Short mmCIF file of C-alpha atoms and ligand atoms in Angstrom, two decimals:
data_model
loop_
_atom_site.label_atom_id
_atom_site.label_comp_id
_atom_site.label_asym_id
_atom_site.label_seq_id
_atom_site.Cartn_x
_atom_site.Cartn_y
_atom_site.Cartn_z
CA UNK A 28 91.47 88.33 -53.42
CA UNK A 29 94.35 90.48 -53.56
CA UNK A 30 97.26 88.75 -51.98
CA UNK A 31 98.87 92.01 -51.13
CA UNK A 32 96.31 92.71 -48.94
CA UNK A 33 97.43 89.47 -46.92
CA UNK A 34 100.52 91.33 -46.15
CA UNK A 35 101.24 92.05 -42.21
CA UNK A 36 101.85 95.39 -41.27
CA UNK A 37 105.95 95.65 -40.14
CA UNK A 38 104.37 97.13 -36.86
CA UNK A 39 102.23 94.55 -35.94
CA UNK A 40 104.93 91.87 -37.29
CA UNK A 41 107.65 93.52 -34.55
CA UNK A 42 105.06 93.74 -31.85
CA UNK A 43 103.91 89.87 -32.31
CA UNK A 44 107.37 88.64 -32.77
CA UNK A 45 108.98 90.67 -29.74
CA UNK A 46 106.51 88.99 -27.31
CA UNK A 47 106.78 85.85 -28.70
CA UNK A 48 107.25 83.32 -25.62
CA UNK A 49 111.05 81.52 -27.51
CA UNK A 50 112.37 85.06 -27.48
CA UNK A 51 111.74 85.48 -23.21
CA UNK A 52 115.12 86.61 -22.38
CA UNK A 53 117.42 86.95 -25.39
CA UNK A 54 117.38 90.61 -25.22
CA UNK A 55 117.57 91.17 -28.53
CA UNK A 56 117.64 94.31 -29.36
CA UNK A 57 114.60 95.74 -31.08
CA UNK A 58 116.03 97.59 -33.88
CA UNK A 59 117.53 93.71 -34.89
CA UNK A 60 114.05 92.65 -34.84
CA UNK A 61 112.98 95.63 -36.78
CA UNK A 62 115.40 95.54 -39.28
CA UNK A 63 114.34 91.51 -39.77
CA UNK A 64 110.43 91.76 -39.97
CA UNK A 65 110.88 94.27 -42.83
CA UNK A 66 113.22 91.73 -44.64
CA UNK A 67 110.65 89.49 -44.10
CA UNK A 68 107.62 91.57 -45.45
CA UNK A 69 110.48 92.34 -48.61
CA UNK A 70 110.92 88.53 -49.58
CA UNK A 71 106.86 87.95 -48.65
CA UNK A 72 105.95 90.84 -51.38
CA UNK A 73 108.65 89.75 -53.92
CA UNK A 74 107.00 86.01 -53.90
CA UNK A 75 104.02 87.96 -54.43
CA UNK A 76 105.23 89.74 -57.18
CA UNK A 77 107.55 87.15 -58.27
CA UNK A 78 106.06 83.71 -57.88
CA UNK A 79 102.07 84.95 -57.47
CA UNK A 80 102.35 83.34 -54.13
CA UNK A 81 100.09 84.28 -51.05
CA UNK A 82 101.61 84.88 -48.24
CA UNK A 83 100.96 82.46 -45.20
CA UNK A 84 98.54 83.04 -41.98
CA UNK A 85 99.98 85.61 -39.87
CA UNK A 86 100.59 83.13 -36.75
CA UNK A 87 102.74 81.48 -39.01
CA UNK A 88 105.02 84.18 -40.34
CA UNK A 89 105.03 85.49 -36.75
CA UNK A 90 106.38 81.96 -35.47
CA UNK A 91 108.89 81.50 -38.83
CA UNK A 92 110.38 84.65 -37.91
CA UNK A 93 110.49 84.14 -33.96
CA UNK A 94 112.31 81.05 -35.19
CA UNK A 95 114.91 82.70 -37.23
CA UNK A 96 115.57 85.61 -34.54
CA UNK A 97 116.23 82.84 -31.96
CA UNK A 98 118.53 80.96 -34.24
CA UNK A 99 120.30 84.10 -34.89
CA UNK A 100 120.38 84.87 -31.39
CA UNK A 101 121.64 81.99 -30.39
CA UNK A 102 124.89 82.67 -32.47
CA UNK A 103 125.52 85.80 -30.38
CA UNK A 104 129.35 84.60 -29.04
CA UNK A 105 128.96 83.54 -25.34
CA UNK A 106 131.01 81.34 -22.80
CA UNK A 107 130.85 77.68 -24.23
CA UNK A 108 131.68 74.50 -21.93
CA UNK A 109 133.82 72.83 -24.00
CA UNK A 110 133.47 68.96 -23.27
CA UNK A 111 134.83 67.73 -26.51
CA UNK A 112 138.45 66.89 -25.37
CA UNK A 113 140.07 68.72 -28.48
CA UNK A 114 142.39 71.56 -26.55
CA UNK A 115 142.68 73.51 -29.23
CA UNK A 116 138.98 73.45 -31.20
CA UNK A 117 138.81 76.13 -33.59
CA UNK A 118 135.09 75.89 -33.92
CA UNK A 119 135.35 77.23 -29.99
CA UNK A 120 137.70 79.61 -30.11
CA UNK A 121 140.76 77.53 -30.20
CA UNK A 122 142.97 78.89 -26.96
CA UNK A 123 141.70 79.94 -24.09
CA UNK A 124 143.66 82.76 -22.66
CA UNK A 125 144.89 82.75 -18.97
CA UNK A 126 142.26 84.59 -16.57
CA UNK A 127 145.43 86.96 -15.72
CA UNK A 128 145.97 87.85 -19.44
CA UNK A 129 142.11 88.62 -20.13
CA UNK A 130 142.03 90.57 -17.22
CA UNK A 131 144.96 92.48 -19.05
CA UNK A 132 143.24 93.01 -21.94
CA UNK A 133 140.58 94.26 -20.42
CA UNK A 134 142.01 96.63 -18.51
CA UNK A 135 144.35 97.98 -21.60
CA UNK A 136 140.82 98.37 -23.75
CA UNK A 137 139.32 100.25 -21.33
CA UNK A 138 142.12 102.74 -20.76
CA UNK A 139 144.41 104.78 -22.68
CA UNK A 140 147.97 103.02 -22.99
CA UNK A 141 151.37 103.70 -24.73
CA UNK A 142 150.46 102.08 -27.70
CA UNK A 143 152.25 103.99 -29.78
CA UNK A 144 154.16 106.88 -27.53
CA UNK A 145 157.34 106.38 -26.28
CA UNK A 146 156.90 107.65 -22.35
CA UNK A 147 161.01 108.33 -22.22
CA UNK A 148 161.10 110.62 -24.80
CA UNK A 149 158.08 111.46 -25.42
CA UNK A 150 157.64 110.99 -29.09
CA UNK A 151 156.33 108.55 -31.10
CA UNK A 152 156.62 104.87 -30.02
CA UNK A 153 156.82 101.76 -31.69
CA UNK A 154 153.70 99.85 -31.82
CA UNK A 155 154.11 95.95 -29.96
CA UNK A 156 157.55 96.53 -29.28
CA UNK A 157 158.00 94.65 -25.87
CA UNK A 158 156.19 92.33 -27.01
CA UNK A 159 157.98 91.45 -30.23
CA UNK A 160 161.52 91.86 -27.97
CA UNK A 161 159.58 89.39 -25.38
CA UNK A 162 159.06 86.80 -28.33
CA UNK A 163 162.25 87.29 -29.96
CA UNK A 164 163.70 86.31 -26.71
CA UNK A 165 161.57 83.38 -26.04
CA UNK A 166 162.40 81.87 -30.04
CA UNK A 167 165.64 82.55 -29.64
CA UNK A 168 165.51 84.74 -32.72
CA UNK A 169 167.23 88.07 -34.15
CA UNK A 170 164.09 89.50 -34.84
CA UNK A 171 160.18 88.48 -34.53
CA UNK A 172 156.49 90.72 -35.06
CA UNK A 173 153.28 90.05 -34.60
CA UNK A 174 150.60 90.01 -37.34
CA UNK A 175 146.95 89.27 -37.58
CA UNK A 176 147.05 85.71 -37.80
CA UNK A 177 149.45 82.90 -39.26
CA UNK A 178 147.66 83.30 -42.55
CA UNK A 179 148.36 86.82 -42.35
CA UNK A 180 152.23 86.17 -41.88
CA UNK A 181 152.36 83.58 -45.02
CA UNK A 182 151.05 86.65 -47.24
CA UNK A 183 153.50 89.49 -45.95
CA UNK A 184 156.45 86.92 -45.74
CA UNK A 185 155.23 86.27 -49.47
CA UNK A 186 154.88 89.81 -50.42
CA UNK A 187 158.05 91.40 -49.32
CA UNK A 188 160.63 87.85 -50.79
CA UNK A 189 158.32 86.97 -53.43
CA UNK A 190 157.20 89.62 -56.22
CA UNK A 191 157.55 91.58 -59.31
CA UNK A 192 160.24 90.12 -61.40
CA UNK A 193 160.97 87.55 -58.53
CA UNK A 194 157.67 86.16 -57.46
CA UNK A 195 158.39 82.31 -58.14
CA UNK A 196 158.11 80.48 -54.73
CA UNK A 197 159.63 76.79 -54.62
CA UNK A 198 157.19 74.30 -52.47
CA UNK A 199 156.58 70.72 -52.85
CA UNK A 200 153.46 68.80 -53.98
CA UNK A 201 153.33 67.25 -50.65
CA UNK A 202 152.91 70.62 -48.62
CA UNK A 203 150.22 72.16 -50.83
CA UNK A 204 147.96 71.78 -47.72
CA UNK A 205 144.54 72.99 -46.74
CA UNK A 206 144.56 74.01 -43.47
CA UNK A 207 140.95 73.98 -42.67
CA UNK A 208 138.20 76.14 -43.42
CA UNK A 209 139.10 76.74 -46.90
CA UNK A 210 142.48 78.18 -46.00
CA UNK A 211 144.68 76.51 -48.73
CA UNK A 212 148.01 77.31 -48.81
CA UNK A 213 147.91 77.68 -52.57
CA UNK A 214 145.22 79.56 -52.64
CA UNK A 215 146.87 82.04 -50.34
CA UNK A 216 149.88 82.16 -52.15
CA UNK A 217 148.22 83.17 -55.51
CA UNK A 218 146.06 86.04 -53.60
CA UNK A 219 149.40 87.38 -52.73
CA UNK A 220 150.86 87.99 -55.80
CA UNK A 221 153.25 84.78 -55.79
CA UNK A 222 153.32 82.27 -58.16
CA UNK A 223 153.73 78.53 -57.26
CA UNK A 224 156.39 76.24 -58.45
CA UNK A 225 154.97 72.92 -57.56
CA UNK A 226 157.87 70.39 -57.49
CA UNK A 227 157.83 66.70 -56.69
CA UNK A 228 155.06 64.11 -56.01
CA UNK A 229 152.48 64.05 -52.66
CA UNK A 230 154.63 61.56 -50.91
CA UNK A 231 157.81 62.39 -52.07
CA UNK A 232 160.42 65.49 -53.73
CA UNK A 233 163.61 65.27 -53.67
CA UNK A 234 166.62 68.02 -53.07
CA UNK A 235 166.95 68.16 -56.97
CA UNK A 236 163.31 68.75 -57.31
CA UNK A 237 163.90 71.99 -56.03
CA UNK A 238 166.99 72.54 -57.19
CA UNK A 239 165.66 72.31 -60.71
CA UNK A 240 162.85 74.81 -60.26
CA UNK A 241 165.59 77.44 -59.35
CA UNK A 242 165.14 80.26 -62.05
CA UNK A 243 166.18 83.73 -62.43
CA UNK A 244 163.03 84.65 -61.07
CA UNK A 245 162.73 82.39 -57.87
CA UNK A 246 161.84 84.64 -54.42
CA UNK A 247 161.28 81.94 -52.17
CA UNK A 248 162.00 78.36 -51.01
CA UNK A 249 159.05 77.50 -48.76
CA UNK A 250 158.04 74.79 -46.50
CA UNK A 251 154.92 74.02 -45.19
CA UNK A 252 154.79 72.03 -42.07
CA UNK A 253 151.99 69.15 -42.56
CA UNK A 254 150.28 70.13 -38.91
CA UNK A 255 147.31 68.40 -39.51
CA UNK A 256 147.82 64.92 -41.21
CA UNK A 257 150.88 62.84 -41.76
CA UNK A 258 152.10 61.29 -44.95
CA UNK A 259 153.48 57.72 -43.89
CA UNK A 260 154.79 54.89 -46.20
CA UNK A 261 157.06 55.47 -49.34
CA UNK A 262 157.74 58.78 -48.72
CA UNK A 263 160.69 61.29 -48.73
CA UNK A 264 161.84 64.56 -48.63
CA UNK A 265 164.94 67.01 -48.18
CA UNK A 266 165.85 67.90 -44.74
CA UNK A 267 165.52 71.66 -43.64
CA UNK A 268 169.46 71.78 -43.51
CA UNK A 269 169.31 70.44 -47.35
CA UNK A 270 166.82 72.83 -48.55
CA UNK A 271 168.47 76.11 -46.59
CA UNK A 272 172.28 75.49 -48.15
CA UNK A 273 170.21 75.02 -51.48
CA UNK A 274 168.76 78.32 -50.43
CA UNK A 275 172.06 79.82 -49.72
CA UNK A 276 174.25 78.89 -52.95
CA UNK A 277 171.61 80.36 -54.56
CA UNK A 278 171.11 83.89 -52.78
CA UNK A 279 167.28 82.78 -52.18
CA UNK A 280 165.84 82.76 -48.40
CA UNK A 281 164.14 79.72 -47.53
CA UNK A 282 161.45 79.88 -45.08
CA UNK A 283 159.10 77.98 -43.29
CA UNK A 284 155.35 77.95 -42.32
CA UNK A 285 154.82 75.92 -39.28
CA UNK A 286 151.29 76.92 -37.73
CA UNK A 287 150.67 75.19 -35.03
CA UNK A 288 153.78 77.34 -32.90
CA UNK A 289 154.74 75.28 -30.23
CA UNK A 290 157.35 77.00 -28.01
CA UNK A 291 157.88 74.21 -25.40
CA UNK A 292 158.99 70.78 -26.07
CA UNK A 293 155.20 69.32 -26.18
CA UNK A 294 157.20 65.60 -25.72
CA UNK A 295 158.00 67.12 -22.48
CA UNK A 296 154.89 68.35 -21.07
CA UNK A 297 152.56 65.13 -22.16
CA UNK A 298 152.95 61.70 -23.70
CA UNK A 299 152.53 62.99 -27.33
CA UNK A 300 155.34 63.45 -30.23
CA UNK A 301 157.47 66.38 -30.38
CA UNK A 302 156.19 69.05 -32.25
CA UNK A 303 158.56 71.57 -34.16
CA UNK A 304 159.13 74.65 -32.63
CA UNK A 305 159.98 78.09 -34.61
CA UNK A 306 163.78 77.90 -32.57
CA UNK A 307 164.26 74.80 -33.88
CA UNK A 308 163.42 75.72 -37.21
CA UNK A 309 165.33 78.24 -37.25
CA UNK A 310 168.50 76.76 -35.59
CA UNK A 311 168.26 74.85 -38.87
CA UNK A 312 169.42 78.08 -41.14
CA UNK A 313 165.72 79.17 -42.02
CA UNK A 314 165.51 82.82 -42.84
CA UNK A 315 162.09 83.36 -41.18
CA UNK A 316 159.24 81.03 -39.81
CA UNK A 317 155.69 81.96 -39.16
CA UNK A 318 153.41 80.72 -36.72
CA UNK A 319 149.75 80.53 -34.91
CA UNK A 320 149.28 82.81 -32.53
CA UNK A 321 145.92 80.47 -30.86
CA UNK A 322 147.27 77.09 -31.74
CA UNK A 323 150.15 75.75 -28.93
CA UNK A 324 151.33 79.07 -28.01
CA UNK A 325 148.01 79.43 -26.39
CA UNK A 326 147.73 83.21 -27.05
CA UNK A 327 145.24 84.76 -29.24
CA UNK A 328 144.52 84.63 -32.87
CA UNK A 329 147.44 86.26 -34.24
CA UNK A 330 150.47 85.52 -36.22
CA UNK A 331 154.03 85.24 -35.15
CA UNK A 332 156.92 85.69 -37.90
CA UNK A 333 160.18 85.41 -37.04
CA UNK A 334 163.75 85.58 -37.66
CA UNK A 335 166.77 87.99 -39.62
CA UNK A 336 166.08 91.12 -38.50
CA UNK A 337 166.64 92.66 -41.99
CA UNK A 338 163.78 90.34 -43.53
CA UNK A 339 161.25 91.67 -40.65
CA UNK A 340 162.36 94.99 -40.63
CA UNK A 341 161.37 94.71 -44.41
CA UNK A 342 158.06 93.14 -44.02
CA UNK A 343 157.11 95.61 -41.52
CA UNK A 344 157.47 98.39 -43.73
CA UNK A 345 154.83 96.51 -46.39
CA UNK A 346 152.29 98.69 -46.94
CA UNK A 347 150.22 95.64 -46.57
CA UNK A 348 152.09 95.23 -43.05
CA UNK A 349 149.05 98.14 -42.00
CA UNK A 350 146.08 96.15 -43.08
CA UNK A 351 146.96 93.22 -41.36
CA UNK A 352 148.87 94.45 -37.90
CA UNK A 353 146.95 93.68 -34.67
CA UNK A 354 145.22 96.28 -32.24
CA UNK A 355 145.88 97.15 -28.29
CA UNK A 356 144.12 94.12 -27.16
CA UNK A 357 145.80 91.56 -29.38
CA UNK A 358 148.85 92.97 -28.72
CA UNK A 359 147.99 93.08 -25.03
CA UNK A 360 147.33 89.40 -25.09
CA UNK A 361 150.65 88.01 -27.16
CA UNK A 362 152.56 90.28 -25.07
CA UNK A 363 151.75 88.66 -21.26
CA UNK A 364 151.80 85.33 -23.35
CA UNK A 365 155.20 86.16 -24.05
CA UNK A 366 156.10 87.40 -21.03
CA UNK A 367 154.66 84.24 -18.95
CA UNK A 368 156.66 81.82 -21.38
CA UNK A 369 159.97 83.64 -20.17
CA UNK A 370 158.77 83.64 -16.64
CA UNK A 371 158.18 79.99 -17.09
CA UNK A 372 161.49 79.63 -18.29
CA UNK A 373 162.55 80.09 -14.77
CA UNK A 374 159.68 78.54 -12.76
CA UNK A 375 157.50 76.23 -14.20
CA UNK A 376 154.56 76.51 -12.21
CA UNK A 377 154.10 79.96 -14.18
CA UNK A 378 153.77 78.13 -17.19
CA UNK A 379 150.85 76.53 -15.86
CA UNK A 380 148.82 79.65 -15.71
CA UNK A 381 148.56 79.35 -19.25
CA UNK A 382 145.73 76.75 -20.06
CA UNK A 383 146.70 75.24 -22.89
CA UNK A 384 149.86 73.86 -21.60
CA UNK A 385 147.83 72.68 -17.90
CA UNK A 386 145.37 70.76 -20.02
CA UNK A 387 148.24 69.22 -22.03
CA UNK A 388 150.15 68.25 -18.34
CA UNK A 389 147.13 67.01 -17.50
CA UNK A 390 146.94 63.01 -15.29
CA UNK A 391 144.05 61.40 -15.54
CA UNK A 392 144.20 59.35 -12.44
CA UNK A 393 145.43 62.60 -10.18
CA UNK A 394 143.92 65.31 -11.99
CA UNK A 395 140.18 64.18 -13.73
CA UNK A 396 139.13 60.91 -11.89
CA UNK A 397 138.72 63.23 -8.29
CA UNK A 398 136.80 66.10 -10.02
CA UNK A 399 134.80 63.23 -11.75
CA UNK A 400 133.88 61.49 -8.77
CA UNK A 401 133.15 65.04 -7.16
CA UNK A 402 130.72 65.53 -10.34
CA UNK A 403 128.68 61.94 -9.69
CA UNK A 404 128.52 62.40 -6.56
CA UNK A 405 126.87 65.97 -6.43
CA UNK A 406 124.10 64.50 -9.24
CA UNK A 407 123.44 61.81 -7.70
CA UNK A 408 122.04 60.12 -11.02
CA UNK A 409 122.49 56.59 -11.92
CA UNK A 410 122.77 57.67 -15.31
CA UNK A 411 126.05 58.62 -15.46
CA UNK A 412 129.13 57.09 -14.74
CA UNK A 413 132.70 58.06 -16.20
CA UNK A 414 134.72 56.46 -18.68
CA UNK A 415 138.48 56.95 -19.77
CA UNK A 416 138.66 58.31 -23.12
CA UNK A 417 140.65 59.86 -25.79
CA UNK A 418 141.62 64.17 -25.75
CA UNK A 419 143.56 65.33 -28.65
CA UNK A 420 145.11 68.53 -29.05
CA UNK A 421 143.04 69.72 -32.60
CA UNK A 422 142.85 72.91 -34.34
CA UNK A 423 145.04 71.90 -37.07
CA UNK A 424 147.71 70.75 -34.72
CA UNK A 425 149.64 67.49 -34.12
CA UNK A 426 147.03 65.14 -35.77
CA UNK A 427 148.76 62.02 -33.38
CA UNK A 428 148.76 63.72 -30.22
CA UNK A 429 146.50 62.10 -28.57
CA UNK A 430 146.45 61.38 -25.22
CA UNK A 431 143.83 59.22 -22.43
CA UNK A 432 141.20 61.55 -20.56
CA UNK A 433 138.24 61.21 -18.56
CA UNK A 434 134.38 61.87 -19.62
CA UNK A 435 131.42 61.69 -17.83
CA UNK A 436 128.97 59.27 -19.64
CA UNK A 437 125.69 58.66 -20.20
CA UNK A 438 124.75 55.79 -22.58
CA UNK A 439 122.03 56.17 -25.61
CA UNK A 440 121.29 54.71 -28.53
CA UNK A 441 121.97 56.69 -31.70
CA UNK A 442 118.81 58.91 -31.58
CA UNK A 443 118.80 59.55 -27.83
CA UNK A 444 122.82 60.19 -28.12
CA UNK A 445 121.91 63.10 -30.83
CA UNK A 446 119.58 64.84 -28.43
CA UNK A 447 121.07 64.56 -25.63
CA UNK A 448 124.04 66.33 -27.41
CA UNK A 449 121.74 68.89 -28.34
CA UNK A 450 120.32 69.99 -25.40
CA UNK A 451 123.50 70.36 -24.12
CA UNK A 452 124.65 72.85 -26.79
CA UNK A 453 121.13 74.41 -26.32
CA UNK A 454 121.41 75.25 -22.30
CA UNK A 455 119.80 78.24 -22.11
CA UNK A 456 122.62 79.60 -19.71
CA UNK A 457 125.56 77.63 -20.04
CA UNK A 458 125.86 76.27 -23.51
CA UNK A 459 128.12 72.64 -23.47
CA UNK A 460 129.67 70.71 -26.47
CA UNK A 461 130.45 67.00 -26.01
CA UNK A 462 131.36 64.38 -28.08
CA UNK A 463 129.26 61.30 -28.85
CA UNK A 464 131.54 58.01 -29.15
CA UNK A 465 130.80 54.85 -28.78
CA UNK A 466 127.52 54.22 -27.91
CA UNK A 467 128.02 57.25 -25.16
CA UNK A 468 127.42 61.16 -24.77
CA UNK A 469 130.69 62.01 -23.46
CA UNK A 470 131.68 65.27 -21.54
CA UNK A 471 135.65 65.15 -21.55
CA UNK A 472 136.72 66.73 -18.08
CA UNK A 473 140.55 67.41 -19.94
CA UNK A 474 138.94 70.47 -21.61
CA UNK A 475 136.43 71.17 -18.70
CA UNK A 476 138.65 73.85 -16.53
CA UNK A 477 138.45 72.58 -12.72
CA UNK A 478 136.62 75.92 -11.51
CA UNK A 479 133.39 74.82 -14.22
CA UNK A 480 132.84 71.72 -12.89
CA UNK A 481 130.79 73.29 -10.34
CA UNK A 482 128.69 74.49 -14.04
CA UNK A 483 128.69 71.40 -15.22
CA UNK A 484 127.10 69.67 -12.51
CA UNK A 485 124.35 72.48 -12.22
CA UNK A 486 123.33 71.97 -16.06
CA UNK A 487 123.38 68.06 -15.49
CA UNK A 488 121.14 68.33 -12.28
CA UNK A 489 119.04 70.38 -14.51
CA UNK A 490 119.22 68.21 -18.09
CA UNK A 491 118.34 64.87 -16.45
C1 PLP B 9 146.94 76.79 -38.77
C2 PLP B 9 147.95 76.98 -39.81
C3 PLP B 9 147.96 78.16 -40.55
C4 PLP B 9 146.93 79.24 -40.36
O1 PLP B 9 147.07 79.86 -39.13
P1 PLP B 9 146.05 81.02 -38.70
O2 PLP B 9 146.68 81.61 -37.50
O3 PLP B 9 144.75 80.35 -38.42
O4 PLP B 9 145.96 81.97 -39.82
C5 PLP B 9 148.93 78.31 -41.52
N1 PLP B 9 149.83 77.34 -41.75
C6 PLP B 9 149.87 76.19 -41.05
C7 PLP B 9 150.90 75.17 -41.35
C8 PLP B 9 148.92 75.98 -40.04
O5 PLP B 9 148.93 74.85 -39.33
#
């Protein structure tokens, strides 16, 4: 028989597949659907033409594809509980940004703004300017701007110090660092036009390491902060004030990738080390640091450089600068970040809006155990029970913070533990990630915000 005849009509395919009971309510549109039935009639007729291979029974390819249009629906971004205990989980869209501040964002994406007018004089304004003057205030800094994210910063700082017949940049074997989903700082450094001068070993380079790299032709001495491991042991390496009056006998600017962007003394707010902040780094003589605008600033993805306003001023007029600025929203967002940071500077409880720095502040006895014992009570299920555990603050940051938290449990052997987990991140309504540890399904209440527990105990009622 001829197996093109076997076949399904796209039509029918669509029709089948859009009344297909695991697509009820995804509300996908059709013209998705459309577009993949006819990529699946394409790769059914190449195997055909390819292979010699029949297609399959038309129930099948009907449920195959209802299968793939569900996974694919189920990508669509949506609200996720996020039970895991890791504040700042870049799988889940590291920070969370203050109600307030979303509410801003919305309301300046749905409107026409000054953006770019200057309502004095009329003329044309300068994009992100508060908000840059709001940061440079907060870091203590000459100069700051705001770029698409941290990565984004590395590149322009790069760019402008590092290029044509001065495009050597100093850094030391030990900071050569992947980040995390294949962002390696090499890597980035090459793609911008720099080329690496690796000096010293992994666990240790010296001030003369450097110094003996120093060329004609060296842009840059950069630093890497290690933000998501430690080296511990037999190790060494030059202070920042070593490395910056290097920098300066030599005429070269030294400056300093740091990431994770802390702008409050994190020793302060929990029980976990201090983490560098870009006004510390750059009360040590660094020219310019960049940092995360998502990690412990708590804003959103974007990139923070600052520091001598003549090395900004520069970088902002980088062509490149205009590929990789941020729009209204972004903007928007860094901007009442900023601006609650300086508040906060006054009163703290403004701080706490933002809910990065509440999760870090967060007691486990005051703060989770209530809204725990809320949650078991209102299931009612002798199932659970809570149990102190471990939240860490993630995303590439502070690999030692760690600090005790509260989960609800529910205990499991391997198998069980795996679906349970599951069906959690498959609620229909109200997807929720947890973490499996010892012998337990955990759902960390440090990362649950207090106004979802009322979510969480709906989709346990309804799980168990
Ligand atoms: C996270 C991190 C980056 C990348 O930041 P993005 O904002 O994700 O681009 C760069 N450098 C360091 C040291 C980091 O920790």
């Amino acid at each position: 028989m001829n197996p093109y005849r076997l076949l399904p009509k796209v039509d029918k395919l669509i029709d089948e597949v859009s009344e297909h009971p695991s697509l009820a309510n995804q509300e996908i549109p059709r013209l998705l659907i459309t577009q993949q039935a006819r990529q699946t009639v394409e790769g059914l007729r190449r195997a055909i033409e390819e292979k010699e291979e029949a297609p399959p029974e038309f129930k099948t390819i009907v449920a195959d594809l209802a299968e793939e249009l569900s996974l694919l629906a189920a990508s669509r971004i949506r609200p996720v509980l996020n039970g895991t205990g890791v504040l700042i989980h870049t799988n889940l869209g590291r920070s969370p940004l203050a109600a307030e501040i979303a509410d801003s964002v919305r309301t300046i994406g749905s409107q026409y703004n000054n953006l770019e007018i200057d309502l004095v004089g009329g003329a044309r304004g300068k994009r992100g300017r508060y908000a840059e003057a709001c940061l440079a205030a907060l870091i203590d800094a000459p100069a700051a701007t705001i770029t698409n994210n941290c990565a984004a910063a590395l590149i322009l700082m790069l760019r402008h110090l590092a290029n044509g017949e001065n495009n050597e940049v100093i850094i030391s074997r030990g900071e050569l660092v992947e980040i995390g989903g294949g962002f390696r700082v090499p890597e980035i450094m090459e793609a911008s036009g720099a080329k690496l001068v690796e000096v010293g070993a992994t666990n240790k380079t010296s001030l003369e390491d450097y110094e003996r790299a120093i060329t004609p032709r060296t842009g840059m001495l950069l630093k890497v902060h290690r933000s998501n491991f430690t080296i511990e042991g037999f190790t060494d390496e030059p202070s920042t004030e070593e490395l910056v009056a290097l920098g300066k006998e030599h005429n070269i600017p030294v400056v300093e990738d740091l990431g994770s962007g802390a702008m409050v003394a994190t020793d302060e707010v929990a029980d976990i080390p201090h983490e560098p902040t870009a006004t510390e780094v750059l009360k040590r003589g660094v020219d310019l640091v960049c940092v995360s605008g998502d990690k412990l600033f708590g804003g959103p993805q974007a990139g923070i450089i600052a520091g001598r306003a003549d090395l900004v001023a520069g970088i902002k007029k980088e062509p490149f600068f205009r590929a990789l600025r941020c729009d209204k929203m972004i903007l928007t967002a860094m901007q009442e970040t900023a601006i609650t940071y300086l508040q906060g500077l006054e009163d703290e409880s403004v701080r706490a809006g933002l809910p990065l720095l509440r999760m870090l502040a967060t007691d486990v006895e005051s703060d989770l155990r209530p809204r725990g014992e809320a949650i078991l009570r209102a299931v009612d299920n002798s199932r659970l029970n809570l149990r102190e555990c471990t939240a860490r603050c993630g995303g590439g940051t502070m690999p030692k913070a760690e600090f005790p938290s509260l989960a609800i449990a529910l205990g499991g052997n391997g198998a069980e533990l795996e679906a349970l987990a599951a069906s959690f991140r498959h609620h229909p309504t109200q997807p929720l990630v947890g973490k499996i540890h010892d012998g337990h399904f955990l759902i960390d209440l440090c990362t649950i915000f207090p106004e979802q527990d009322e979510s969480v105990t709906v989709i346990l009622k309804d799980l168990l």
